[in-house]
Short mmCIF file of C-alpha atoms and ligand atoms in Angstrom, two decimals:
data_model
loop_
_atom_site.label_atom_id
_atom_site.label_comp_id
_atom_site.label_asym_id
_atom_site.label_seq_id
_atom_site.Cartn_x
_atom_site.Cartn_y
_atom_site.Cartn_z
CA MET A 1 -15.53 -0.51 -24.62
CA GLU A 2 -17.90 3.70 -24.60
CA ASN A 3 -19.35 2.93 -21.48
CA ASN A 4 -15.36 1.43 -19.95
CA ARG A 5 -14.45 4.70 -20.70
CA LYS A 6 -17.08 6.92 -18.83
CA ASN A 7 -16.49 5.28 -15.60
CA ARG A 8 -12.80 6.25 -16.45
CA ARG A 9 -13.05 9.77 -16.66
CA ASP A 10 -15.77 9.33 -13.77
CA PHE A 11 -12.96 8.11 -11.51
CA ILE A 12 -11.01 11.25 -12.69
CA LYS A 13 -14.02 13.28 -11.92
CA GLU A 14 -13.85 12.14 -8.35
CA MET A 15 -10.25 12.96 -8.00
CA SER A 16 -10.18 16.40 -9.36
CA LEU A 17 -12.69 17.12 -6.07
CA ILE A 18 -10.75 15.64 -3.89
CA ALA A 19 -8.05 17.67 -5.72
CA SER A 20 -10.35 20.75 -5.28
CA SER A 21 -9.45 20.67 -2.27
CA THR A 22 -6.71 23.36 -0.73
CA ALA A 23 -5.76 22.96 2.42
CA PHE A 24 -5.41 19.24 1.56
CA LEU A 25 -4.02 19.32 -1.58
CA SER A 26 -0.32 20.97 -0.64
CA SER A 27 1.16 17.64 2.35
CA ILE A 28 -0.18 15.39 -1.55
CA PRO A 29 1.29 16.81 -4.57
CA TRP A 30 0.57 14.26 -6.84
CA LEU A 31 -3.12 14.93 -6.15
CA ASN A 32 -1.83 18.02 -8.20
CA ALA A 33 -2.27 15.52 -11.19
CA PHE A 34 -6.17 15.64 -11.18
CA ALA A 35 -7.11 19.58 -10.22
CA GLY A 36 -9.12 21.16 -12.36
CA GLU A 37 -9.13 17.70 -13.99
CA ASN A 38 -12.29 17.02 -16.01
CA GLY A 39 -11.16 13.38 -18.13
CA LYS A 40 -11.04 14.82 -20.92
CA ASN A 41 -9.01 14.52 -24.63
CA VAL A 42 -6.58 17.25 -24.54
CA ALA A 43 -4.39 17.06 -28.02
CA ALA A 44 -3.02 14.55 -30.10
CA SER A 45 0.53 16.64 -29.91
CA ASP A 46 0.75 15.66 -26.23
CA ARG A 47 1.37 12.44 -26.85
CA VAL A 48 2.99 10.16 -24.21
CA ARG A 49 5.27 7.13 -24.75
CA LEU A 50 5.50 4.00 -23.59
CA GLY A 51 7.39 0.81 -22.67
CA ILE A 52 6.23 -2.10 -21.04
CA ILE A 53 9.06 -4.87 -20.12
CA GLY A 54 7.68 -7.67 -18.15
CA VAL A 55 4.17 -7.98 -19.50
CA GLY A 56 2.87 -11.11 -16.59
CA SER A 57 0.49 -11.21 -13.90
CA ARG A 58 0.65 -7.75 -13.60
CA GLY A 59 2.46 -6.70 -15.85
CA ARG A 60 -0.87 -7.50 -17.86
CA ALA A 61 -3.12 -5.81 -15.39
CA LEU A 62 -1.13 -2.39 -15.73
CA LEU A 63 -0.51 -1.94 -20.27
CA LEU A 64 -4.44 -2.29 -19.56
CA ASN A 65 -5.01 0.20 -17.23
CA LEU A 66 -2.66 2.27 -19.89
CA GLN A 67 -4.80 2.14 -22.88
CA GLU A 68 -7.76 3.45 -20.93
CA VAL A 69 -5.86 6.15 -20.09
CA ASN A 70 -5.79 9.55 -22.60
CA ASN A 71 -3.20 10.07 -24.62
CA VAL A 72 -0.89 7.50 -23.99
CA ASP A 73 0.00 5.36 -26.85
CA ILE A 74 2.55 1.84 -26.32
CA VAL A 75 4.89 1.32 -28.57
CA ALA A 76 7.40 -1.37 -27.24
CA VAL A 77 6.81 -4.44 -25.01
CA CYS A 78 9.10 -6.52 -23.83
CA ASP A 79 9.22 -10.29 -22.03
CA ASN A 80 11.64 -13.00 -21.71
CA TYR A 81 9.04 -15.34 -21.74
CA GLU A 82 7.24 -16.52 -25.60
CA PRO A 83 4.09 -17.64 -24.05
CA ASN A 84 3.86 -14.12 -22.09
CA TYR A 85 5.81 -11.99 -25.08
CA GLN A 86 3.27 -13.52 -27.45
CA ARG A 87 0.59 -12.58 -25.31
CA ALA A 88 1.88 -8.88 -25.28
CA ILE A 89 1.81 -8.42 -28.59
CA LYS A 90 -1.06 -10.25 -28.81
CA LEU A 91 -2.62 -7.14 -26.33
CA THR A 92 -1.34 -4.44 -28.52
CA ASN A 93 -2.96 -5.70 -31.33
CA GLY A 94 0.20 -6.02 -33.80
CA LYS A 95 0.78 -2.45 -32.22
CA ALA A 96 4.18 -2.26 -30.26
CA ASN A 97 7.07 -3.22 -31.07
CA ALA A 98 8.22 -6.55 -29.43
CA TYR A 99 11.41 -7.44 -26.80
CA TYR A 100 12.60 -10.60 -25.43
CA ASP A 101 15.54 -8.16 -24.66
CA TYR A 102 15.74 -4.30 -22.22
CA ARG A 103 18.29 -2.81 -23.12
CA LYS A 104 17.42 -3.51 -27.25
CA MET A 105 13.93 -1.61 -26.88
CA LEU A 106 15.54 0.60 -25.03
CA ASP A 107 18.79 1.60 -27.74
CA LYS A 108 16.19 1.10 -30.55
CA GLU A 109 12.38 3.05 -29.40
CA LYS A 110 12.14 6.05 -28.74
CA LEU A 111 10.63 5.96 -25.45
CA ASP A 112 9.25 9.38 -22.64
CA GLY A 113 9.27 6.94 -20.72
CA VAL A 114 8.44 2.80 -18.76
CA VAL A 115 7.13 0.45 -16.81
CA ILE A 116 8.77 -2.05 -14.79
CA ALA A 117 6.88 -4.99 -13.62
CA THR A 118 9.38 -7.93 -13.41
CA PRO A 119 10.32 -10.35 -10.32
CA LEU A 120 11.50 -8.35 -7.87
CA HIS A 121 14.96 -9.01 -8.37
CA GLU A 122 15.36 -8.12 -11.65
CA HIS A 123 13.73 -4.21 -10.54
CA ALA A 124 17.14 -2.31 -9.62
CA HIS A 125 19.42 -3.04 -13.07
CA ILE A 126 15.94 -2.57 -15.47
CA THR A 127 15.53 0.57 -13.81
CA ILE A 128 18.48 2.14 -13.10
CA ASP A 129 19.46 1.75 -16.88
CA SER A 130 16.32 3.57 -17.43
CA LEU A 131 16.51 5.89 -15.38
CA ASN A 132 20.46 6.35 -17.06
CA ALA A 133 18.89 5.75 -21.18
CA GLY A 134 16.88 9.74 -20.06
CA LEU A 135 13.98 7.50 -19.60
CA HIS A 136 10.71 8.15 -17.33
CA VAL A 137 10.19 4.76 -14.91
CA PHE A 138 7.13 3.00 -13.71
CA CYS A 139 8.34 0.40 -10.90
CA GLU A 140 6.44 -2.41 -9.45
CA LYS A 141 6.42 -2.53 -5.96
CA SER A 142 8.52 -3.25 -3.89
CA MET A 143 12.00 -1.52 -5.07
CA ALA A 144 14.21 -4.41 -4.83
CA ARG A 145 15.51 -7.32 -3.05
CA THR A 146 18.07 -6.32 -1.60
CA LEU A 147 19.08 -2.57 0.87
CA GLU A 148 21.53 -1.51 -1.89
CA ASP A 149 20.01 -1.79 -4.97
CA CYS A 150 17.04 0.68 -2.77
CA LYS A 151 19.85 3.08 -2.51
CA ARG A 152 21.20 2.42 -5.84
CA MET A 153 18.17 3.36 -7.94
CA ALA A 154 16.88 6.27 -5.23
CA ASP A 155 20.46 7.45 -6.31
CA THR A 156 19.84 7.61 -9.88
CA HIS A 157 16.56 9.09 -9.02
CA LYS A 158 17.90 11.82 -8.30
CA ALA A 159 21.67 12.09 -9.98
CA THR A 160 19.56 11.85 -13.47
CA GLY A 161 16.35 14.04 -12.12
CA LYS A 162 13.98 11.69 -13.89
CA ILE A 163 10.47 10.55 -11.97
CA LEU A 164 10.94 6.82 -9.88
CA GLN A 165 6.84 6.17 -9.45
CA ILE A 166 7.15 2.98 -7.58
CA GLY A 167 3.56 0.94 -7.73
CA HIS A 168 2.06 1.62 -4.48
CA GLN A 169 -1.93 2.67 -5.77
CA ARG A 170 -3.39 3.49 -2.16
CA LEU A 171 -1.65 6.01 -3.10
CA PHE A 172 -3.78 7.21 -5.55
CA ASN A 173 -6.90 5.96 -3.99
CA PRO A 174 -9.42 7.63 -3.32
CA VAL A 175 -10.79 5.84 -0.19
CA TYR A 176 -6.97 6.57 1.68
CA LEU A 177 -7.03 9.54 0.42
CA ASN A 178 -10.58 10.79 2.24
CA ALA A 179 -8.80 8.65 5.56
CA LEU A 180 -5.77 10.53 5.30
CA GLU A 181 -8.04 13.61 4.92
CA ARG A 182 -10.46 13.04 8.17
CA VAL A 183 -7.50 12.29 9.74
CA LYS A 184 -5.03 15.64 9.25
CA ALA A 185 -8.53 17.35 10.90
CA GLY A 186 -8.09 15.64 13.67
CA GLU A 187 -10.79 13.38 12.97
CA ILE A 188 -10.21 9.82 15.26
CA GLY A 189 -7.16 12.06 17.50
CA GLN A 190 -3.70 10.98 18.17
CA ILE A 191 -2.98 7.72 15.41
CA THR A 192 -1.05 5.63 18.62
CA GLN A 193 -0.94 1.69 16.65
CA VAL A 194 -1.30 0.87 13.28
CA ARG A 195 -2.82 -2.53 12.85
CA ALA A 196 -1.97 -4.22 9.69
CA TYR A 197 -2.83 -7.98 8.74
CA TRP A 198 -2.86 -9.69 4.84
CA HIS A 199 -3.70 -13.39 5.41
CA ARG A 200 -4.73 -15.73 2.54
CA ASN A 201 -5.51 -19.34 2.25
CA ASN A 202 -3.15 -20.35 -0.47
CA ASP A 203 0.80 -20.69 -1.62
CA TRP A 204 0.92 -18.60 -4.68
CA ARG A 205 2.45 -21.41 -6.16
CA ARG A 206 1.61 -21.25 -9.80
CA PRO A 207 1.23 -24.32 -12.21
CA VAL A 208 4.76 -24.95 -14.31
CA PRO A 209 5.25 -26.20 -17.81
CA SER A 210 8.65 -27.78 -18.06
CA PRO A 211 10.25 -28.55 -15.02
CA GLU A 212 13.01 -25.82 -15.11
CA LEU A 213 10.61 -23.16 -15.70
CA GLU A 214 9.94 -23.55 -11.59
CA ARG A 215 11.74 -20.53 -10.68
CA LYS A 216 11.48 -17.94 -13.60
CA ILE A 217 7.21 -18.78 -13.12
CA ASN A 218 7.57 -19.33 -9.58
CA TRP A 219 10.59 -16.44 -8.41
CA ARG A 220 8.20 -15.50 -5.33
CA LEU A 221 8.71 -19.15 -3.39
CA TYR A 222 12.80 -19.49 -3.49
CA LYS A 223 14.64 -15.97 -1.22
CA GLU A 224 16.85 -15.26 -3.96
CA TYR A 225 14.87 -13.35 -6.30
CA SER A 226 12.32 -11.97 -3.73
CA ALA A 227 11.08 -11.66 0.02
CA GLY A 228 8.43 -13.05 0.09
CA LEU A 229 5.52 -12.68 2.52
CA MET A 230 7.32 -8.58 3.49
CA THR A 231 7.81 -7.61 -0.39
CA GLU A 232 4.66 -8.84 -1.52
CA LEU A 233 2.38 -7.68 1.03
CA ALA A 234 3.03 -5.97 3.47
CA SER A 235 5.33 -3.53 1.45
CA HIS A 236 1.68 -1.84 0.72
CA GLN A 237 0.31 -1.98 4.03
CA LEU A 238 3.64 -0.45 5.37
CA GLN A 239 3.36 1.87 3.44
CA VAL A 240 -0.19 3.11 4.05
CA ALA A 241 1.25 3.23 8.09
CA ASN A 242 3.58 5.54 7.33
CA TRP A 243 1.90 7.89 5.00
CA PHE A 244 -0.42 7.74 8.17
CA ILE A 245 1.87 7.92 10.78
CA ASP A 246 3.51 10.45 8.31
CA LYS A 247 6.98 9.03 9.53
CA VAL A 248 9.49 6.77 9.40
CA PRO A 249 9.66 4.17 12.04
CA THR A 250 12.94 3.83 14.37
CA ARG A 251 13.51 -0.35 14.36
CA VAL A 252 11.78 -3.33 13.76
CA MET A 253 11.38 -6.71 15.06
CA GLY A 254 9.90 -9.82 14.28
CA SER A 255 9.42 -13.58 13.63
CA GLY A 256 9.05 -15.37 10.50
CA SER A 257 8.03 -19.08 10.35
CA ASN A 258 7.19 -22.22 7.62
CA SER A 259 5.28 -22.87 9.33
CA TYR A 260 2.37 -24.73 7.11
CA TRP A 261 3.92 -24.83 3.65
CA LYS A 262 6.23 -28.09 3.02
CA HIS A 263 6.81 -28.25 -0.86
CA GLY A 264 10.46 -26.24 -1.30
CA ARG A 265 9.01 -23.10 -0.85
CA GLU A 266 11.89 -21.67 0.44
CA VAL A 267 10.56 -17.35 1.91
CA TYR A 268 8.77 -17.33 5.31
CA ASP A 269 4.52 -18.52 5.05
CA GLN A 270 4.03 -16.48 8.05
CA VAL A 271 4.98 -13.55 9.96
CA ALA A 272 5.22 -10.66 12.72
CA LEU A 273 6.96 -8.27 13.28
CA VAL A 274 6.55 -4.51 15.10
CA TYR A 275 8.01 -1.08 14.16
CA ASP A 276 8.72 1.71 16.59
CA TYR A 277 8.07 4.93 15.36
CA ASP A 278 10.57 7.38 17.26
CA ASN A 279 6.70 9.34 19.02
CA GLY A 280 6.03 6.05 20.76
CA THR A 281 3.81 4.97 18.17
CA ARG A 282 3.98 1.34 16.52
CA CYS A 283 3.33 -0.55 13.21
CA ILE A 284 1.79 -4.44 14.58
CA TYR A 285 2.57 -6.47 11.83
CA ASP A 286 0.88 -9.62 9.91
CA SER A 287 1.39 -12.02 7.47
CA LEU A 288 -0.58 -15.17 7.55
CA THR A 289 -0.87 -17.80 4.16
CA SER A 290 -3.23 -20.65 5.94
CA ASN A 291 -5.68 -19.49 6.78
CA LYS A 292 -8.29 -16.25 5.34
CA HIS A 293 -10.44 -15.78 7.09
CA TYR A 294 -9.24 -11.85 8.94
CA GLY A 295 -8.31 -10.92 5.06
CA LEU A 296 -6.15 -7.93 4.63
CA GLU A 297 -6.62 -3.90 7.03
CA GLU A 298 -4.63 -2.05 7.91
CA GLN A 299 -6.32 -1.26 11.42
CA ILE A 300 -5.69 3.60 12.05
CA MET A 301 -6.17 3.29 15.27
CA GLY A 302 -6.26 6.82 17.04
CA ASP A 303 -7.48 7.70 19.77
CA LYS A 304 -10.88 9.37 19.23
CA GLY A 305 -11.98 6.49 16.91
CA THR A 306 -10.32 3.96 14.16
CA ILE A 307 -10.32 3.57 9.96
CA GLU A 308 -10.39 0.76 8.12
CA PRO A 309 -9.63 1.69 4.94
CA GLU A 310 -9.55 -1.61 3.22
CA VAL A 311 -13.42 -1.98 4.04
CA ASN A 312 -14.03 1.82 3.77
CA ARG A 313 -15.37 2.50 7.06
CA ILE A 314 -14.54 5.07 10.35
CA TYR A 315 -16.16 4.51 14.04
CA SER A 316 -15.10 6.72 16.45
CA GLU A 317 -14.77 5.93 20.10
CA SER A 318 -18.42 7.68 21.11
CA ILE A 319 -20.42 5.84 19.67
CA PRO A 320 -23.77 7.45 18.79
CA LYS A 321 -26.13 6.57 22.33
CA ALA A 322 -29.78 4.61 21.35
CA PRO A 323 -32.93 6.89 21.38
CA GLY A 324 -33.46 6.18 25.17
CA ILE A 325 -36.86 4.07 24.07
CA ARG A 326 -35.14 1.10 22.77
CA GLN A 327 -32.66 1.35 25.68
CA LEU A 328 -35.92 1.44 28.00
CA VAL A 329 -37.23 -1.43 26.40
CA ASN A 330 -33.90 -3.55 26.09
CA ASN A 331 -33.98 -2.77 29.39
CA ILE A 332 -37.46 -4.41 30.23
CA GLU A 333 -36.59 -6.49 27.54
CA LYS A 334 -32.96 -8.23 29.93
CA GLY A 335 -34.67 -7.44 32.67
CA VAL A 336 -37.46 -10.58 31.83
CA PHE A 337 -35.79 -13.01 29.85
CA ASP A 338 -32.51 -12.41 30.80
CA VAL A 339 -31.41 -16.00 33.10
CA ILE A 340 -30.07 -14.62 35.77
CA PRO A 341 -25.84 -15.71 37.54
CA ILE A 342 -25.56 -17.25 40.29
CA GLY A 343 -21.18 -17.78 40.16
CA GLY A 344 -19.83 -16.87 37.08
CA ALA A 345 -17.10 -13.90 36.08
CA SER A 346 -17.37 -10.54 38.41
CA TRP A 347 -16.10 -9.03 36.04
CA VAL A 348 -17.43 -8.49 32.18
CA PRO A 349 -15.38 -9.07 29.42
CA GLU A 350 -14.25 -5.96 27.30
CA THR A 351 -14.76 -8.05 24.03
CA ALA A 352 -15.41 -5.28 21.43
CA VAL A 353 -17.64 -3.47 20.46
CA GLU A 354 -20.32 -4.17 18.34
CA TYR A 355 -20.86 -0.96 15.99
CA LYS A 356 -20.65 -1.21 11.99
CA GLY A 357 -19.93 2.64 11.95
CA GLU A 358 -19.86 4.82 8.77
CA MET A 359 -18.20 4.74 5.24
CA ILE A 360 -15.43 6.86 4.92
CA ALA A 361 -16.78 7.78 1.35
CA GLU A 362 -18.32 6.80 -1.67
CA TYR A 363 -16.50 5.96 -5.04
CA ALA A 364 -15.96 3.77 -7.61
CA ASN A 365 -12.57 3.50 -6.92
CA ASN A 366 -10.47 2.05 -9.13
CA ASP A 367 -6.77 2.76 -8.32
CA THR A 368 -4.78 1.45 -10.13
CA PHE A 369 -5.31 2.84 -13.30
CA LEU A 370 -5.15 6.30 -11.47
CA GLN A 371 -1.85 6.00 -10.59
CA MET A 372 -1.18 5.35 -14.56
CA VAL A 373 -2.80 8.32 -14.77
CA GLY A 374 -0.87 10.43 -12.07
CA PHE A 375 2.13 8.96 -14.11
CA VAL A 376 1.22 8.98 -17.35
CA LYS A 377 0.63 12.83 -16.00
CA ALA A 378 4.84 13.41 -14.24
CA VAL A 379 6.20 12.40 -17.79
CA LYS A 380 3.63 14.55 -19.95
CA VAL A 381 5.91 17.20 -17.63
CA GLY A 382 8.71 15.46 -17.16
CA LYS A 383 9.36 16.35 -13.45
CA PRO A 384 7.96 13.93 -10.19
CA TYR A 385 6.03 14.23 -7.27
CA LYS A 386 7.47 15.73 -4.21
CA ASN A 387 7.70 12.89 -1.80
CA LEU A 388 5.74 9.65 -3.96
CA PHE A 389 9.07 7.96 -4.82
CA ARG A 390 10.11 8.12 -0.99
CA GLU A 391 6.57 6.40 -0.01
CA GLY A 392 8.06 3.97 -2.07
CA PHE A 393 10.78 3.87 -1.01
CA HIS A 394 10.71 4.15 3.05
CA SER A 395 7.98 0.71 2.30
CA SER A 396 10.64 -0.52 0.73
CA ILE A 397 13.87 -0.40 3.25
CA GLY A 398 10.92 -1.14 5.21
CA VAL A 399 10.39 -4.98 4.43
CA LEU A 400 13.77 -5.99 3.77
CA LEU A 401 15.37 -3.88 7.32
CA GLY A 402 11.78 -5.87 8.10
CA LEU A 403 13.56 -9.60 7.10
CA GLN A 404 16.63 -8.34 8.11
CA ALA A 405 15.43 -8.56 11.49
CA MET A 406 13.07 -11.79 11.22
CA ASP A 407 16.18 -14.06 9.21
CA ASN A 408 18.27 -12.22 12.56
CA ASN A 409 16.33 -12.68 15.01
CA GLU A 410 17.43 -8.73 15.87
CA ILE A 411 15.93 -5.89 16.76
CA VAL A 412 16.83 -3.90 13.46
CA SER A 413 17.29 -0.22 14.06
CA TRP A 414 16.83 1.84 10.65
CA PRO A 415 20.39 3.87 9.04
CA GLU A 416 20.30 6.63 8.28
CA LYS A 417 21.23 6.57 5.34
CA TYR A 418 18.28 5.05 4.10
CA ILE A 419 15.57 8.66 5.05
CA LEU A 420 15.02 9.98 2.59
CA GLU A 421 13.93 14.16 4.38
CA LYS A 422 10.96 15.01 2.72
CA GLU A 423 11.09 17.89 -0.20
CA VAL A 424 9.30 21.11 0.35
CA MET B 1 -71.30 -16.20 4.15
CA LYS B 2 -72.61 -14.22 7.40
CA ASP B 3 -71.93 -10.61 7.27
CA ILE B 4 -70.21 -9.18 10.74
CA LEU B 5 -71.75 -6.39 12.05
CA ILE B 6 -69.39 -4.13 14.70
CA PRO B 7 -71.54 -1.64 15.90
CA ALA B 8 -70.16 1.45 15.83
CA LYS B 9 -70.12 1.51 19.36
CA ARG B 10 -67.95 -0.99 19.64
CA VAL B 11 -65.26 0.85 17.44
CA LYS B 12 -65.62 4.37 19.54
CA LYS B 13 -64.44 1.64 22.47
CA GLU B 14 -61.49 0.31 20.78
CA LEU B 15 -59.89 4.02 19.23
CA ALA B 16 -60.22 5.60 22.17
CA ILE B 17 -58.32 2.14 24.04
CA LEU B 18 -56.16 2.44 20.87
CA LEU B 19 -55.80 5.98 21.74
CA VAL B 20 -54.82 6.28 25.80
CA CYS B 21 -51.70 3.11 24.48
CA PHE B 22 -50.39 6.03 22.37
CA ILE B 23 -50.33 8.52 25.81
CA ALA B 24 -49.45 5.64 27.75
CA ALA B 25 -46.64 5.13 25.17
CA PHE B 26 -45.58 9.07 24.20
CA LEU B 27 -44.75 9.13 28.22
CA LEU B 28 -43.49 6.10 27.98
CA ASN B 29 -40.55 7.54 25.43
CA ILE B 30 -40.86 10.69 27.81
CA TYR B 31 -39.74 8.78 30.60
CA ALA B 32 -37.58 6.77 29.32
CA ILE B 33 -35.93 10.09 27.09
CA ALA B 34 -34.70 11.67 30.98
CA LYS B 35 -33.64 8.65 32.93
CA TYR B 36 -31.03 8.11 29.66
CA ALA B 37 -30.71 11.58 29.08
CA THR B 38 -30.96 10.97 25.16
CA SER B 39 -31.98 14.12 23.22
CA TRP B 40 -35.97 15.78 23.59
CA SER B 41 -35.77 16.27 20.03
CA GLU B 42 -36.42 11.94 19.98
CA ILE B 43 -40.01 13.44 21.35
CA LEU B 44 -40.45 13.94 17.90
CA GLY B 45 -37.92 11.05 16.28
CA GLN B 46 -39.09 8.02 17.53
CA LEU B 47 -42.40 8.54 16.32
CA HIS B 48 -42.41 5.80 14.55
CA ILE B 49 -40.99 3.02 17.24
CA ILE B 50 -44.53 5.30 19.42
CA VAL B 51 -46.52 4.00 16.74
CA ILE B 52 -45.66 -0.19 16.85
CA LEU B 53 -45.17 0.47 21.07
CA SER B 54 -49.00 1.58 21.43
CA LEU B 55 -50.11 -1.54 19.03
CA VAL B 56 -47.99 -3.92 21.17
CA ILE B 57 -49.87 -2.31 24.41
CA TYR B 58 -52.80 -2.68 22.12
CA PHE B 59 -52.60 -6.28 21.36
CA ILE B 60 -51.18 -6.90 25.21
CA VAL B 61 -54.20 -5.14 26.69
CA ALA B 62 -56.55 -7.18 24.61
CA ILE B 63 -54.48 -11.16 25.39
CA LEU B 64 -55.84 -9.29 29.12
CA ARG B 65 -59.00 -7.86 28.12
CA LEU B 66 -60.45 -11.04 26.72
CA ILE B 67 -59.19 -13.09 28.98
CA LEU B 68 -61.13 -11.52 31.24
CA SER B 69 -64.52 -11.40 29.25
CA GLY B 70 -63.61 -15.16 29.63
CA ILE B 71 -63.78 -15.93 33.07
CA LEU B 72 -66.66 -13.10 33.60
CA LYS B 73 -68.72 -15.61 31.53
CA ALA B 74 -67.72 -18.35 33.22
CA PHE B 75 -69.11 -17.50 36.44
CA LYS B 76 -72.46 -15.57 35.77
N1 NAD C 501 0.73 -3.47 -7.09
C1 NAD C 501 0.22 -4.74 -6.79
O1 NAD C 501 -1.14 -4.33 -6.28
C2 NAD C 501 1.55 -5.85 -7.19
C3 NAD C 501 0.28 -6.78 -7.64
C4 NAD C 501 1.00 -7.71 -8.48
C5 NAD C 501 2.29 -7.98 -8.34
N2 NAD C 501 2.23 -6.73 -7.83
C6 NAD C 501 3.69 -6.54 -8.50
O2 NAD C 501 4.72 -6.46 -10.45
C7 NAD C 501 5.97 -7.50 -10.73
C8 NAD C 501 5.69 -8.67 -10.98
O3 NAD C 501 4.36 -9.12 -10.74
P1 NAD C 501 3.77 -10.93 -11.35
O4 NAD C 501 2.53 -11.28 -10.24
O5 NAD C 501 3.49 -10.09 -12.01
O6 NAD C 501 5.09 -11.43 -12.05
P2 NAD C 501 4.97 -12.84 -12.78
O7 NAD C 501 5.89 -13.68 -13.24
O8 NAD C 501 3.44 -12.41 -13.74
O9 NAD C 501 5.11 -11.81 -14.73
C9 NAD C 501 6.87 -11.66 -14.32
C10 NAD C 501 6.08 -11.02 -16.14
O10 NAD C 501 8.22 -10.61 -16.13
C11 NAD C 501 8.87 -11.21 -17.28
N3 NAD C 501 10.09 -11.41 -17.18
C12 NAD C 501 11.81 -11.25 -16.35
N4 NAD C 501 11.91 -10.87 -16.04
C13 NAD C 501 12.23 -10.29 -17.85
C14 NAD C 501 13.37 -9.92 -17.96
N5 NAD C 501 14.91 -9.68 -17.34
N6 NAD C 501 13.06 -9.09 -19.38
C15 NAD C 501 11.53 -9.12 -19.57
N7 NAD C 501 10.94 -9.57 -19.28
C16 NAD C 501 10.63 -9.92 -18.04
C17 NAD C 501 8.72 -12.77 -17.15
O11 NAD C 501 8.71 -13.80 -18.67
C18 NAD C 501 6.80 -12.43 -16.43
O12 NAD C 501 6.44 -12.59 -17.74
C19 NAD C 501 6.31 -7.92 -8.88
O13 NAD C 501 7.43 -7.08 -8.38
C20 NAD C 501 5.30 -7.38 -8.02
O14 NAD C 501 5.04 -7.43 -6.68
C21 NAD C 501 2.39 -5.53 -8.00
#
């Protein structure tokens, strides 16, 4: 445990180092949470009282991370599924009051904020009720199942002035932050395309103890509750694309299908989309559930280089030349051992260059923990970070517009009303 | 077990051959830097490769010498 805490302190110190590069700080306001931070305890009176709503798989992870954040009391937990309700009580050693109904929790507890990790279709009304109850909210991505609900959440956030932070942990990931700093410094030149993908070889189906629980437990598979790959996976990567391109897309086109999993799944099991930006830049996205060979990545491509943040690599377009002597030896070897073709292709295939690039940054990263630190700090101050909510909002809108494009087989333009201007 | 004695003259000769191989590899490096227009700092920066290359040349020469002395012995 002590070791764990030490690591946590190191994570915060790393962020504080990133935050100390002042030019960068102004473009990432939420880094302010870590400026001058040493990760040590402050006065006990400064404690933040939180409730967690939805303590399933993600809610449990958030709870465990929050338990490692200084000056946080998890005073209440809420889940309407008995096994997870009981588990939540255990996880807090019985210290938190437990509820089946979040409205009772909001009525009874004196909270500073809530963390919401319920299924997608349960985000909007719980968020709106919590904001209206005067609480700050951390809500998992994606924001909501419908465009109207996303908008209603944004409007309530604005009207109440309370924090609404959406769970996009890459915004707090030191590798991504460092990559962005290098993009801003011009290291990969002008970004012209982001190619992002998330490939898995599984169907999301969870075992169900009795048939009437099917839709509750496997909510991700049903259109009523989920937009499938779009809200669950693409939302993270579209957020990264928008963040690095530093724009909101103007339109989206795409195609989705159920090509492999034939077991009552309603949401697409593969999707392919193109997001256009007003400067001609593009985000090309695809997600697959029947092959995991390529895993996941956001390939951020500029005229001078490429960044692959998921694997922590940056590649230059001008690959450093091999030393002369090695080139000479290689050429002699080729001359001696290579077969001379008599017929065959008259062109050299432009296959990818084998070049391993270099590491973006060496960090012991735990972005989920860091985003919770960020949220707690904001709650303490009582004010949202500028432009942080905007990231989650545009990603949530983008994935739902993408779904609309696929469902209706049309090119969907981004409506004005779903654009949040940057705060200065 | 019989001790094998290598006369000092022989050792000197072998060292001289190795030195010639090293010089050859060194010159080859200079040629390669000029031919491929790489950095002149490679004269020192690639010394480890030059050492390996000189050993390779030395062993190739040794094999050639063995073959040659075999042929000469056969004719005597
Ligand atoms: N940021 C990330 O990397 C990440 C990772 C995984 C999941 N998520 C998000 O977290 C959310 C939850 O996903 P999950 O995998 O934990 O789902 P889950 O099904 O494992 O957990 C959801 C929990 O919420 C409970 N719940 C449902 N309705 C409720 C209500 N009205 N009141 C109280 N509790 C309620 C369920 O009983 C369940 O325990 C989703 O929005 C998902 O997209 C984010």
